[in-house]
C-alpha atoms as one frame of an Amber mdcrd trajectory, in Angstrom:
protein
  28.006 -80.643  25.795  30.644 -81.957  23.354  32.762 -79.106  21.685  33.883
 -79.457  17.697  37.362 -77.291  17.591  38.904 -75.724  15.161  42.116 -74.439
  14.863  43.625 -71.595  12.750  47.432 -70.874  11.937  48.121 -66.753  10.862
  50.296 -65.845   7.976  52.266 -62.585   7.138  51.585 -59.557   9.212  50.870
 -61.438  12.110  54.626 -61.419  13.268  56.402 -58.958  16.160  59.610 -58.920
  17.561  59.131 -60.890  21.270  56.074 -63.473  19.898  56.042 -66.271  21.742
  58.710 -65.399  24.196  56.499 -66.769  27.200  55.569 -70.144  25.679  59.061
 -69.937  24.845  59.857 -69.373  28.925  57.269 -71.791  29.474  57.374 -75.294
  27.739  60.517 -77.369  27.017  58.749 -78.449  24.423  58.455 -75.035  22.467
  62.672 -74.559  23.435  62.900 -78.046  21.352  61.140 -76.771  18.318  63.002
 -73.791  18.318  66.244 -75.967  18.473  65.253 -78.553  15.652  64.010 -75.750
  13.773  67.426 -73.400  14.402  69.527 -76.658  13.292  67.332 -76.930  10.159
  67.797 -73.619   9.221  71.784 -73.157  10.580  71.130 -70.000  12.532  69.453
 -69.349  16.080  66.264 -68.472  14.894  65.010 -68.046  18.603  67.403 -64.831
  18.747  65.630 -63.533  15.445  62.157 -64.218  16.980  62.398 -62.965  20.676
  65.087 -60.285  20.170  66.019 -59.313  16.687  65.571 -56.474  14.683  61.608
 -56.160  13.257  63.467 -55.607   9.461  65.416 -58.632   9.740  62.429 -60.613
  10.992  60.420 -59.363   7.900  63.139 -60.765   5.967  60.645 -63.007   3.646
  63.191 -66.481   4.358  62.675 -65.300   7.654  59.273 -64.564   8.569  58.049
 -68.165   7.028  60.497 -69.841   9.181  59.547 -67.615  12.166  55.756 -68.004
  11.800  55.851 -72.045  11.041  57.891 -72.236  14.150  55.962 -69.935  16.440
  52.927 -71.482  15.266  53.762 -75.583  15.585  54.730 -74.042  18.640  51.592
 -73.058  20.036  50.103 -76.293  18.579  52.225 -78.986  20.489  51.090 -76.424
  23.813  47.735 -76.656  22.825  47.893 -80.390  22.537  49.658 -80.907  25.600
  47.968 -78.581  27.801  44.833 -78.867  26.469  44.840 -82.086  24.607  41.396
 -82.045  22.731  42.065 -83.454  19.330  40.696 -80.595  16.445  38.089 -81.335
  14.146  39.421 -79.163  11.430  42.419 -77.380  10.762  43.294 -74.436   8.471
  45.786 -71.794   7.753  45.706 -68.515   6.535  48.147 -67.983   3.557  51.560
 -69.404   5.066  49.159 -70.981   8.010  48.421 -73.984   5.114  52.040 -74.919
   5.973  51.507 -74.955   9.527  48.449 -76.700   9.620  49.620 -79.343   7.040
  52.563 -79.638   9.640  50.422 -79.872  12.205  48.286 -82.317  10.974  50.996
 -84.477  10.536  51.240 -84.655   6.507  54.599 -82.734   6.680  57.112 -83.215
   9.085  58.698 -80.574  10.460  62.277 -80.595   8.894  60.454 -80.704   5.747
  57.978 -78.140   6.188  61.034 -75.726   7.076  63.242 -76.695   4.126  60.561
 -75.891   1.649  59.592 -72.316   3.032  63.297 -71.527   3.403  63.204 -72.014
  -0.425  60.006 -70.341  -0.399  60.791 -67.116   0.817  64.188 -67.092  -1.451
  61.894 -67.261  -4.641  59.863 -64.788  -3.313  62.343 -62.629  -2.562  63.689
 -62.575  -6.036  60.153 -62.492  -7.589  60.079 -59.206  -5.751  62.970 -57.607
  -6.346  62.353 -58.294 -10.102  58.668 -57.207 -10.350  58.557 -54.711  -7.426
  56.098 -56.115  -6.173  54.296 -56.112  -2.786  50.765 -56.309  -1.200  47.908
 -53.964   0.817  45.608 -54.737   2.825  42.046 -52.737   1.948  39.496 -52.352
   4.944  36.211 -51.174   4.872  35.250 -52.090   0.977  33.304 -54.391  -0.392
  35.217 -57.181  -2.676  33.304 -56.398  -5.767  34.385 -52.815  -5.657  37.624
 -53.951  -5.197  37.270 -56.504  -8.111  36.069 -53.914 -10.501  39.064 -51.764
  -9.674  41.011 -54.538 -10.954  39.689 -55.717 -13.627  39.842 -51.827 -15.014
  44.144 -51.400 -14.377  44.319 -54.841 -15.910  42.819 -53.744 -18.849  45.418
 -51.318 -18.754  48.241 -53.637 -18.285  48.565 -53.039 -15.146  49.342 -56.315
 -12.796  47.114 -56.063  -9.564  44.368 -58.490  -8.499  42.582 -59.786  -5.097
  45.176 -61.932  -3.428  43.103 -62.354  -0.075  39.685 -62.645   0.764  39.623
 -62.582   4.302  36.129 -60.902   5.706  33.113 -58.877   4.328  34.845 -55.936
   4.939  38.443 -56.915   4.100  40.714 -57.839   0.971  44.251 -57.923   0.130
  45.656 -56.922  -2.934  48.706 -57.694  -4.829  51.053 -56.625  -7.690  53.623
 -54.778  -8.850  53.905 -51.180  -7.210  52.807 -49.251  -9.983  49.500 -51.061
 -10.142  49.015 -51.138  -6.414  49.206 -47.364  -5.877  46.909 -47.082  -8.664
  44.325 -48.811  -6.770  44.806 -47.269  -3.344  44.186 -44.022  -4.458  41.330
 -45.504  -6.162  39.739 -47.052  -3.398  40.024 -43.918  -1.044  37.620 -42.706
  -3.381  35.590 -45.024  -1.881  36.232 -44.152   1.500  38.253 -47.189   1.842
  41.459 -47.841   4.405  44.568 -48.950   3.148  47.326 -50.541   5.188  50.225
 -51.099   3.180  52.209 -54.517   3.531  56.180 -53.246   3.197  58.424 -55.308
   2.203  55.861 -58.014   1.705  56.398 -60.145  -1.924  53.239 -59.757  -4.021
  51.849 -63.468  -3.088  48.864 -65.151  -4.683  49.119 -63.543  -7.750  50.181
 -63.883 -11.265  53.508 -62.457 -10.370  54.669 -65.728  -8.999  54.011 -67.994
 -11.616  57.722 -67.193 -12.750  59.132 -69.566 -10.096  56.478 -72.135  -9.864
  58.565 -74.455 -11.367  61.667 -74.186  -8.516  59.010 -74.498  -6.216  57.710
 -77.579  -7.684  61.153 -79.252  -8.276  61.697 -78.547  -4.422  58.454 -79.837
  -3.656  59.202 -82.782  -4.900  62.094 -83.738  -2.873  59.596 -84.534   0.501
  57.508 -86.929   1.524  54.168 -86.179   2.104  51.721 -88.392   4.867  48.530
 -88.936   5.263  46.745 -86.178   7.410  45.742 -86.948  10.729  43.038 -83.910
  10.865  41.675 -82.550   7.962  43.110 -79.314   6.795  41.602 -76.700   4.495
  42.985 -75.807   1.296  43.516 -71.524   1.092  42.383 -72.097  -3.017  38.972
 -74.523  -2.645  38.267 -73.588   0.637  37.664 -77.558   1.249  39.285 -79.772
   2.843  42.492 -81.654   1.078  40.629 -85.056  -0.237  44.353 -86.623   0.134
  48.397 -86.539   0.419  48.616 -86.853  -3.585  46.996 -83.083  -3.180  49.557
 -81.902  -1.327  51.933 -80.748  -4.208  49.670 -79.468  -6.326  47.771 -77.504
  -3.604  50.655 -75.495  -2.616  52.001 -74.291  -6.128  48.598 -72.794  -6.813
  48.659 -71.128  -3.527  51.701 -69.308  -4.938  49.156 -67.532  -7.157  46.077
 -68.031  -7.090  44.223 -66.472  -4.323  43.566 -66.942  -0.599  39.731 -67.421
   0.078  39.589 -67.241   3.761  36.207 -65.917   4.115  34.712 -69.132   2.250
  36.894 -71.569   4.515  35.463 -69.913   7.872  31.891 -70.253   6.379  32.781
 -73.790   5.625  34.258 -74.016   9.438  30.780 -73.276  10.698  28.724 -75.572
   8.250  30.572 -78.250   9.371  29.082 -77.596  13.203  32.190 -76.254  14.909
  31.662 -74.404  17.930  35.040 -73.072  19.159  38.053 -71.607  16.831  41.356
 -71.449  18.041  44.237 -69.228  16.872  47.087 -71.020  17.539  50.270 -68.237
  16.619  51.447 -64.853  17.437  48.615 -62.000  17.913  45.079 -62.360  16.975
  44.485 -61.419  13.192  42.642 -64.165  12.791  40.720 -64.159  15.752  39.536
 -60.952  14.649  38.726 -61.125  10.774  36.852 -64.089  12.158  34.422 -62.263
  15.255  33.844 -59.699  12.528  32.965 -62.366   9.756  30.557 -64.409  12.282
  30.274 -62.362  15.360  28.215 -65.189  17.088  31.537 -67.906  16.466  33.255
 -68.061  19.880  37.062 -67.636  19.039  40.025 -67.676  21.217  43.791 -66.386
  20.783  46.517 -68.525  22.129  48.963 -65.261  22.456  46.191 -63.848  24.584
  46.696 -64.783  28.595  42.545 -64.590  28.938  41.525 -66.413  25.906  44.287
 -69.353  27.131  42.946 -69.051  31.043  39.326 -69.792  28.804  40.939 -72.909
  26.602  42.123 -74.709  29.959  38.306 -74.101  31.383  37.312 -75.766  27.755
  39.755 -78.439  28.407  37.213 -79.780  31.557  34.148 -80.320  28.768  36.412
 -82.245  26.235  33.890 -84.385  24.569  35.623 -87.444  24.687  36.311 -88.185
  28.730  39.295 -89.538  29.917  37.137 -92.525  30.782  35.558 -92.915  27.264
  38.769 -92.362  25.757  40.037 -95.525  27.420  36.648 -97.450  26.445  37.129
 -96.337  22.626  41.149 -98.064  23.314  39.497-101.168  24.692  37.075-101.600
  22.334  39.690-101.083  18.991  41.375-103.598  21.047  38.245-105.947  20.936
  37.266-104.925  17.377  40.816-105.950  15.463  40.071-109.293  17.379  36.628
-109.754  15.759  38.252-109.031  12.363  40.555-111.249  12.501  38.179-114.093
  13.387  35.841-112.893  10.177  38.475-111.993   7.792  38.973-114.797   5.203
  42.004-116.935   4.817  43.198-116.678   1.461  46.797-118.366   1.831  46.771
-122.329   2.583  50.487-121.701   4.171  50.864-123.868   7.626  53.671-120.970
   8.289  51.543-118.067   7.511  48.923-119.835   9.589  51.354-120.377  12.204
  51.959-116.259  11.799  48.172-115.812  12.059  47.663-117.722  15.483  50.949
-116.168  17.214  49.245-112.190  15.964  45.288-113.842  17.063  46.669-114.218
  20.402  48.744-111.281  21.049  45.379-108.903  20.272  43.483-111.629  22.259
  45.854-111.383  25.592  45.670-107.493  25.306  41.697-106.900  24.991  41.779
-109.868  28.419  44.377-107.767  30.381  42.787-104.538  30.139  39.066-105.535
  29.964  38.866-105.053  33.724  40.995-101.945  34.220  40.592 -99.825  31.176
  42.784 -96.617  32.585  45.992 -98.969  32.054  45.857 -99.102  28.589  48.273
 -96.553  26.684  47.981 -95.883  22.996  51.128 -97.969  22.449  48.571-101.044
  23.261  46.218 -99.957  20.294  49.224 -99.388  17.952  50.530-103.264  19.254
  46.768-104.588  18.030  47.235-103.167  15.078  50.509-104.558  14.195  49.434
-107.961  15.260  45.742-107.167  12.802  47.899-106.076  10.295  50.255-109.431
  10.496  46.700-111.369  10.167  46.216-109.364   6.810  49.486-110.419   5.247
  49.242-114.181   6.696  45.790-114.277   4.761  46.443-112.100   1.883  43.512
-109.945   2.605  43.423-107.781  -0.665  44.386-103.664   0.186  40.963-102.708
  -0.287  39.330-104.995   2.269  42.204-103.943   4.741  41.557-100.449   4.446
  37.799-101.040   4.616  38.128-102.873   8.169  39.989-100.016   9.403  37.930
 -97.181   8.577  35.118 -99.288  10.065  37.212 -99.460  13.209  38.143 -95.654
  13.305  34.930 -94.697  12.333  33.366 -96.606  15.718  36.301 -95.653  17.895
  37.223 -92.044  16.773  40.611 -93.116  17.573  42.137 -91.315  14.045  45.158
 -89.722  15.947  46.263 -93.289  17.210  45.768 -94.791  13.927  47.573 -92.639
  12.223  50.340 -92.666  14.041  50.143 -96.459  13.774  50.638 -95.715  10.111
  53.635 -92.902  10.727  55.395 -96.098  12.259  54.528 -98.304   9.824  56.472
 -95.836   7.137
């Protein structure tokens, strides 16, 4: 039976001194991010991760850079050991970064440069306020909410800054207004677990540097994304790149509705979540949420023993993998036979027959031996399709109609859109 995946990225408060040190031991590939990401940043971030001190990997311009790391980490081992493309990504609170980064809508570099800016703004928004966060167990949200609203009546800044599970919220504010409410919901026989150190995010407290945010924001380039990714403030999916901005400086302060993107996970038919970061927060405000929803923890030996065994009933085969290749080969050629010619150019045509039978020598040399074809093949038809589209002036919106009728037959989404990465 084909399996729909889903993969999570943790946030704050998933971090410990040591995570990832045996992917780390490992992959090469995991020593390479920790290298691009250490000459990013200008310090070895791998000694900060695997052997520092646990107060200087709290350090807020650390622990972003830490958990984006630790976390692409674990993705480019889950696509290379396991290698079944997601369905849907999402990340809790910082996570957004690392699935955005993931998903291929921010590189890397970039991803890193704008949490290392992050965590200095929320740094200062901390110092200034005093603020800092809790995490409340074992009380309902509307209790919670109430509790609120009646210290903000008294001027008091606190608010819900996390819905993660039924029987979990976070809160944050300044200090004054978050003791207030602890001792308020032991009265209710809640648990608090106090987040030190921890800048008061998604709350009004950080609207004070939305602007620096914004203006760094703006600096990067943003892509399109090659899996769709949850937002943490609509709990849907982002409905483009131009979201991108605009997404993440509410995320500064509006809150984090986790439970409502999980709930979305599972109406959209997906049978297996994967955590991929350090420990298995996640994992568990999810089993508690919907205790049916098989979900597995990369940092966990058994749950990644389980993902290799999942890796055998990836519903695409190998074999139909290379059909769908073939046939996008076979398709671009039957589009450029229908597409119109709009451009009376004897050089343009001259363009057209030279791209016609490029795609037309590939689909012939690999229509009887399928297994040869490599995605750079696909990527090579659609350069030659898209040389056919400029020789014929096919207008931008028939173009992009054509090739979501080809993805949309061949699933092929991840090829595609690194067709378009090149392209850029």
């Amino acid at each position: 039976m084909n399996k729909k995946i889903g993969l999570v990225f943790p946030g704050s408060g998933s971090q410990y001194v040591g995570m990832g040190k045996k992917i780390y031991n490992d992959y090469g590939s995991v020593r390479q991010t920790f290298e691009e990401a250490s000459e990013v940043l200008g310090y070895d971030l791998s000694k900060i991760c695997l052997e520092g001190s646990v107060i200087n990997l709290n350090k807020p311009r650390h622990v972003l850079a830490s958990l984006l790391t630790i976390s692409v980490s674990y993705f480019r081992v889950y696509m290379e050991e396991i290698g079944i493309a997601p369905s849907i990504l999402a990340g809790h609170s910082l996570g957004e970064y690392s699935a955005l980064c993931c998903s291929g809508a921010i590189s890397f570099e970039d991803a890193l440069k704008i949490l290392l800016k992050r965590g200095e703004l929320a740094e200062r928004v901390c110092k200034l306020t005093n603020g800092t966060m809790s995490a409340l167990n074992n009380v309902s949200h509307h209790i919670v909410q109430k509790i609120c609203d009646e210290l903000q009546k008294k001027n008091y800044c606190v608010c819900i800054s996390c819905y993660n599970s039924k029987n979990q919220v976070l809160i944050s504010g300044n200090e004054d207004g978050i003791k207030l409410a602890e001792k308020e919901i032991l009265k209710e026989h809640g648990e608090i677990v106090p987040f030190i150190g921890s800048p008061p995010y998604h709350s009004p407290l950080m609207k004070d540097i939305i602007d620096e945010l914004e203006e760094e924001l703006r600096k990067h380039k943003y892509l399109d994304l090659s899996y769709p990714v949850i937002a943490n403030t609509t709990a849907k999916p982002y409905e483009s790149k131009d979201m991108i901005s605009e997404h993440l400086i509410q995320h500064m302060y509006k809150p984090v509705r986790w439970l409502e993107s999980i709930e979305y996970m599972k109406g959209q038919g997906i049978d297996v979540i994967v955590e991929a970061g350090p420990s298995n927060v996640l994992k568990n405000l999810i089993k508690d949420q919907i205790p049916q929803m098989k979900v597995l923890a990369m940092d966990e030996i058994q749950d990644l023993e389980q993902l290799l065994k999942l890796k055998q009933t990836n519903y695409m085969s190998k074999n139909k993998l290379q059909d769908m290749k073939h046939k996008a080969i076979a398709m671009c050629l039957g589009i450029a036979v229908s597409t119109k010619n709009n451009n009376n150019d004897l050089e343009a045509h001259n363009t057209y027959l030279e791209a016609y039978k490029n795609i037309k020598n590939l689909r012939d040399k690999y229509a009887q031996d399928k297994s040869m074809i490599q995605d750079t093949h696909v990527i090579e038809a659609f350069t030659s399709l898209d040389k056919i589209f400029d020789s014929r002036l096919t207008s931008q919106q028939e173009r992009q109609y054509r090739y979501e009728q080809l993805i949309e037959q061949t699933k092929l989404q991840e090829i595609y859109c690194e067709f378009q990465k090149q392209k850029s």
